[in-house]
Tab-separated table of C-alpha atoms in Angstrom:
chain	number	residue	atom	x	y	z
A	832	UNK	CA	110.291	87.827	105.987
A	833	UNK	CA	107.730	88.478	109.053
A	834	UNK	CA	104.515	90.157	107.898
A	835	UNK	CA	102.321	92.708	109.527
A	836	UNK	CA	98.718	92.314	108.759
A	837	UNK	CA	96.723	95.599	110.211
A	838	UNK	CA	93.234	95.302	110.802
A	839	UNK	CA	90.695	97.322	110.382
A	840	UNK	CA	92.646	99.575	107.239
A	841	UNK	CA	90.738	102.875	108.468
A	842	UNK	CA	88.716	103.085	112.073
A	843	UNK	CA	86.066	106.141	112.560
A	844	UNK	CA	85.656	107.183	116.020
A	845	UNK	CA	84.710	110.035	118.104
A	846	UNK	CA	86.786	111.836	120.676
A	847	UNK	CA	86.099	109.983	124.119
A	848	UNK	CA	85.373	106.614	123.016
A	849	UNK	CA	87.988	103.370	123.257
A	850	UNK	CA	90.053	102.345	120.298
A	851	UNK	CA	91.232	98.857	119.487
A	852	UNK	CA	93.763	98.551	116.425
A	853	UNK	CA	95.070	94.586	115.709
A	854	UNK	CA	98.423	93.681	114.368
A	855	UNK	CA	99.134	89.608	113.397
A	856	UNK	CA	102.160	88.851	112.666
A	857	UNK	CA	102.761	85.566	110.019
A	858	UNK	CA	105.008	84.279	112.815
A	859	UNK	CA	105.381	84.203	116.328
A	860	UNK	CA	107.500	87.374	116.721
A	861	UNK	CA	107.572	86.786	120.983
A	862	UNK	CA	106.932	90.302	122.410
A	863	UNK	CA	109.592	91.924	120.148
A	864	UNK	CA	106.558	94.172	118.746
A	865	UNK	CA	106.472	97.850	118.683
A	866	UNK	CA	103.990	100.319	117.846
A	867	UNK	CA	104.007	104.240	116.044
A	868	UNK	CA	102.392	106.759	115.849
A	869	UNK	CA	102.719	109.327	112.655
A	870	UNK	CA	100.306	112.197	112.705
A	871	UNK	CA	99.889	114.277	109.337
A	872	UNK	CA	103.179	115.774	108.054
A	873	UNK	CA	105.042	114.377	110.814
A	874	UNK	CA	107.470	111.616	111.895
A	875	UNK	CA	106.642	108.321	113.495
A	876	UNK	CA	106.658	108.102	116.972
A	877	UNK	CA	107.483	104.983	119.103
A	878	UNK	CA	104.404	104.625	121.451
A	879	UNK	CA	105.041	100.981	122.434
A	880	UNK	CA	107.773	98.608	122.240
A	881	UNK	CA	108.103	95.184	123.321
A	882	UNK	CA	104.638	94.530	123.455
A	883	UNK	CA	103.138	95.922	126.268
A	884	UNK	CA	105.864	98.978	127.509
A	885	UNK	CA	104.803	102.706	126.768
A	886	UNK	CA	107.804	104.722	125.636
A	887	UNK	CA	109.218	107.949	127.289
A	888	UNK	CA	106.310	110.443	127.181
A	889	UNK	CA	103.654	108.358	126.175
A	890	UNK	CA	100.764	109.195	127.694
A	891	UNK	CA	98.669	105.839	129.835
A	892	UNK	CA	95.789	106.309	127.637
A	893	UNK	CA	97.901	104.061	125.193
A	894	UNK	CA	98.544	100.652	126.115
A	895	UNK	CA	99.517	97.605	124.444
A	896	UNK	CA	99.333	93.529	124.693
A	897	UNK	CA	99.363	90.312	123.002
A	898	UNK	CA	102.536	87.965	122.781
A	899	UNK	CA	103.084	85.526	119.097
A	900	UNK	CA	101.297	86.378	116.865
A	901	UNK	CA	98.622	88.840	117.667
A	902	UNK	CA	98.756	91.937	119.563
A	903	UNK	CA	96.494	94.761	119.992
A	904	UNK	CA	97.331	98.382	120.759
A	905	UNK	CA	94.128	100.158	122.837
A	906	UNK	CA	93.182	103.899	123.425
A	907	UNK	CA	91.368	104.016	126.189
A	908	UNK	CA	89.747	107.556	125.678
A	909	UNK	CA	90.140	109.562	122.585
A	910	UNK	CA	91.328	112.911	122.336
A	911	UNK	CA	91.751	115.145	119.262
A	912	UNK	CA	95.577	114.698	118.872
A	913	UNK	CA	95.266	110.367	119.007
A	914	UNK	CA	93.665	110.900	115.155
A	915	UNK	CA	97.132	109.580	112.894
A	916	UNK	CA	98.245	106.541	111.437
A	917	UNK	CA	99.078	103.769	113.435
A	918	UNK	CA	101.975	101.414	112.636
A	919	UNK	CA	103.294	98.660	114.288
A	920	UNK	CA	106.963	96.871	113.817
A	921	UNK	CA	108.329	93.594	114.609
A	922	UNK	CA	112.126	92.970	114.972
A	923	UNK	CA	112.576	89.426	116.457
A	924	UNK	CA	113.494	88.670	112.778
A	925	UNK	CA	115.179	91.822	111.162
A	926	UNK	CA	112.949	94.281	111.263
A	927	UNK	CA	109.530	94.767	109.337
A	928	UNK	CA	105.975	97.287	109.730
A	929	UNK	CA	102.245	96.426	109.111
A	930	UNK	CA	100.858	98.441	106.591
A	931	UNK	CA	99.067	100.876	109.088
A	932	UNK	CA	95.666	101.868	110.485
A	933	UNK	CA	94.107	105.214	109.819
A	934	UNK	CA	92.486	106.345	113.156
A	935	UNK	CA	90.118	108.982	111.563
A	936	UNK	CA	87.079	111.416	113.649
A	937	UNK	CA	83.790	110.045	112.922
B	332	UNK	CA	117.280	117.533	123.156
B	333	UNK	CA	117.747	114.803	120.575
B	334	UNK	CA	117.827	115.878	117.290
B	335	UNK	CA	118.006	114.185	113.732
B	336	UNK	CA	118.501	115.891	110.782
B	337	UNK	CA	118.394	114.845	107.114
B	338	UNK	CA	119.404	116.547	103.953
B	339	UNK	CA	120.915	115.436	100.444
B	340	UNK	CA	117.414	114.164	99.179
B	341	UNK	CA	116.342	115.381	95.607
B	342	UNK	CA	115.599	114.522	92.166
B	343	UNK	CA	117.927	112.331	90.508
B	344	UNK	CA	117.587	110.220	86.836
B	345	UNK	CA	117.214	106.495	86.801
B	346	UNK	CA	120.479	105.043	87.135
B	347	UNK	CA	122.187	108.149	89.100
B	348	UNK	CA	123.320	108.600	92.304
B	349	UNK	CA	122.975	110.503	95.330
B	350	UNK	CA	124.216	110.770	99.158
B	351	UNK	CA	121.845	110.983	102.035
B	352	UNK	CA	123.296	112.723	105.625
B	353	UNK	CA	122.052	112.945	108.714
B	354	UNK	CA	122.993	114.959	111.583
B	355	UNK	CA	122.699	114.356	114.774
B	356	UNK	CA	122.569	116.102	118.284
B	357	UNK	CA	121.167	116.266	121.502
B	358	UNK	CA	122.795	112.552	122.154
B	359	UNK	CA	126.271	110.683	122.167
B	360	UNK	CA	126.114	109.419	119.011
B	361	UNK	CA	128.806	107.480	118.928
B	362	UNK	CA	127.568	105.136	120.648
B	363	UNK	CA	124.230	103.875	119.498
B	364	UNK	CA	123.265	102.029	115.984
B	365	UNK	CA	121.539	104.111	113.487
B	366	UNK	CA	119.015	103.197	110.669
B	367	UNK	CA	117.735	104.146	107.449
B	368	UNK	CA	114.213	103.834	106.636
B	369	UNK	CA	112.023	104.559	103.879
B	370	UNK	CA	108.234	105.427	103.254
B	371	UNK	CA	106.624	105.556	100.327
B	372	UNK	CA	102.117	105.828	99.846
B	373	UNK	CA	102.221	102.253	97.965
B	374	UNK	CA	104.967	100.109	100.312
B	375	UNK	CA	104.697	102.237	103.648
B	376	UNK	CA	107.666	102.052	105.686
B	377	UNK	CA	110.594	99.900	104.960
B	378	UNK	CA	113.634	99.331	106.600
B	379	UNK	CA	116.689	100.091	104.670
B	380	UNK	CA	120.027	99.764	106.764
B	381	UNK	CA	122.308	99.676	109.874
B	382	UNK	CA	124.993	100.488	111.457
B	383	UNK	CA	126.967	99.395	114.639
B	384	UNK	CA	128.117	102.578	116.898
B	385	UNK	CA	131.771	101.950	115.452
B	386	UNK	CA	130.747	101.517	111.571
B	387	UNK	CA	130.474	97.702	111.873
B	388	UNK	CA	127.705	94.959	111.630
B	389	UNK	CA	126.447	96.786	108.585
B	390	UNK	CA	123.209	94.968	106.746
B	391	UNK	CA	120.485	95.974	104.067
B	392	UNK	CA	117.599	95.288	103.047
B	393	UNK	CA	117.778	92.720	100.111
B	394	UNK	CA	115.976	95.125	97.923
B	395	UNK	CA	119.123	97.774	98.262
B	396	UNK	CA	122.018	95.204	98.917
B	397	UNK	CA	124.680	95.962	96.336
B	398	UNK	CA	123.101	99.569	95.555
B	399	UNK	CA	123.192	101.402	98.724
B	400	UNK	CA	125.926	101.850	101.397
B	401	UNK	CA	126.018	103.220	104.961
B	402	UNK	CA	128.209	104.777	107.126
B	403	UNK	CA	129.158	106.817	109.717
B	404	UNK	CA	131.634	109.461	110.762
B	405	UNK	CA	131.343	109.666	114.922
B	406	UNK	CA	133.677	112.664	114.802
B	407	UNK	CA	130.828	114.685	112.609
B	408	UNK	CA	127.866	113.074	114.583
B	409	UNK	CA	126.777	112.227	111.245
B	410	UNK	CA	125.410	109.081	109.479
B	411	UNK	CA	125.271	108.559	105.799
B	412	UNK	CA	123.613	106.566	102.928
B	413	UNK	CA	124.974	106.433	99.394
B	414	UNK	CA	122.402	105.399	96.556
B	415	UNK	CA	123.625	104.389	93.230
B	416	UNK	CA	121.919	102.649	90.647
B	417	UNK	CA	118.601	104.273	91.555
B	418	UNK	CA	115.470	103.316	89.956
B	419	UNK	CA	112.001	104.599	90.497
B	420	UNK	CA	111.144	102.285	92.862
B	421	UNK	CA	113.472	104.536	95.425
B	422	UNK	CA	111.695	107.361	95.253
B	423	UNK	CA	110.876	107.694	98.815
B	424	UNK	CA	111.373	109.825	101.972
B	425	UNK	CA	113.608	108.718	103.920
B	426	UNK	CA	114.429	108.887	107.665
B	427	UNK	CA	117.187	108.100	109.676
B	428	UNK	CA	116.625	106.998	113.457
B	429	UNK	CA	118.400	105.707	116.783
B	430	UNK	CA	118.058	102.379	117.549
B	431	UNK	CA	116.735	102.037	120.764
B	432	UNK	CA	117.069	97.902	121.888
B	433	UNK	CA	115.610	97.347	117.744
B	434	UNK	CA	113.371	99.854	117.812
B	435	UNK	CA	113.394	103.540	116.314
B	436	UNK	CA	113.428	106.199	118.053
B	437	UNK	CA	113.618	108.958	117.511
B	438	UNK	CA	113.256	109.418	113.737
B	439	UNK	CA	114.174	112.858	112.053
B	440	UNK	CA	112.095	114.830	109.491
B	441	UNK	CA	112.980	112.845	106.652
B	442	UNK	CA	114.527	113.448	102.697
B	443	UNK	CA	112.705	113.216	99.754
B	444	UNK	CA	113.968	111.367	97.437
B	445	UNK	CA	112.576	111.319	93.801
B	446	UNK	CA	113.716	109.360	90.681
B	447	UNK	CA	112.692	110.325	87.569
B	448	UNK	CA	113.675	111.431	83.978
């Protein structure tokens, strides 16, 4: 089995400033990584998938990169409604999620 | 507008049963693989099953092979999971979503499921 590792658990920020969330993979997954978004009391939401492609809707603010076995997923800007828990998902080998990152105001 | 919609969650004894549906609209949903997923606060979210548009290429997770079955009913737009054998370590909501090229989307609101005497 593939595993996530999330880094940092919890990131405190303030509206307007850039957000960088990490997800490493324990093997090279290629670019067959996604990531989602799940505010409070709500569903996950596919932001990115294969590695670097935004998903219908998603605003450009979000962007994503890396390739093997490290990836990043960056917020350029901050607004109010970006505060959630961020997952990310790997299915070169079934199909497995990090443990998330909780993108909290500061 | 594509729409997902679980029901059949509840509480349910160790060892019991139950059937999961999901509903879906706003697509053709015949013709895409669906998914079961689970969350839970201690193992976040875990993939559970799938399902080929015509019922085939079905796998599970180890943790639910032997316990849980999927399927489908492309007449009804509906996709289903039957649990038996539940323990607590079920107890879960749990979504079903599209697959989109391996990845999920969308997902609906999710069914709680709880085990427990």
């Amino acid at each position: 089995e593939i595993v996530l590792t999330q880094s940092p658990a919890t990131l405190s920020l303030s509206p307007g400033e850039r957000a960088t969330l990490s997800c490493r993979a324990s093997q090279s997954v290629s670019s067959s990584l996604g990531w989602y978004q799940q505010k409070p009391g709500q569903t996950p939401r596919l932001l990115i998938y294969d590695a670097s492609n935004r998903a219908t809707g998603i605003p450009a603010r979000f962007s994503g990169s890396g390739s093997g076995t490290d990836f990043t997923l960056t917020i350029s800007s901050l607004e109010s409604e970006d505060f959630a828990v961020y997952y990310c998902q790997q299915r070169s080998n079934w199909y497995t999620f990090g443990q998330g990152t909780k993108l909290e105001i500061k | 507008e594509v729409q997902l919609v679980e029901s059949g969650g509840g509480l349910v004894q160790p060892g019991g049963s139950l059937r999961l549906s999901c509903t879906a609209s706003g697509f053709t949903f015949s013709s895409y693989w669906m998914h079961w997923v689970r969350q839970t606060p201690g193992k976040g979210l875990v993939w559970v099953s799938r399902i080929k548009s015509d019922g085939s290429n079905i796998k599970y997770a180890d943790s639910v092979k032997g316990r849980f079955t999927i399927s489908r009913d492309n007449a009804k737009n509906t996709l289903y999971l039957q649990m038996n054998s539940l323990s607590a370590e079920d107890t879960a909501v749990y979504y079903c979503t599209r697959d989109n090229n391996s990845w999920f989307d969308p997902w609906g609101q999710g069914t709680l499921v709880t085990v427990s005497s």
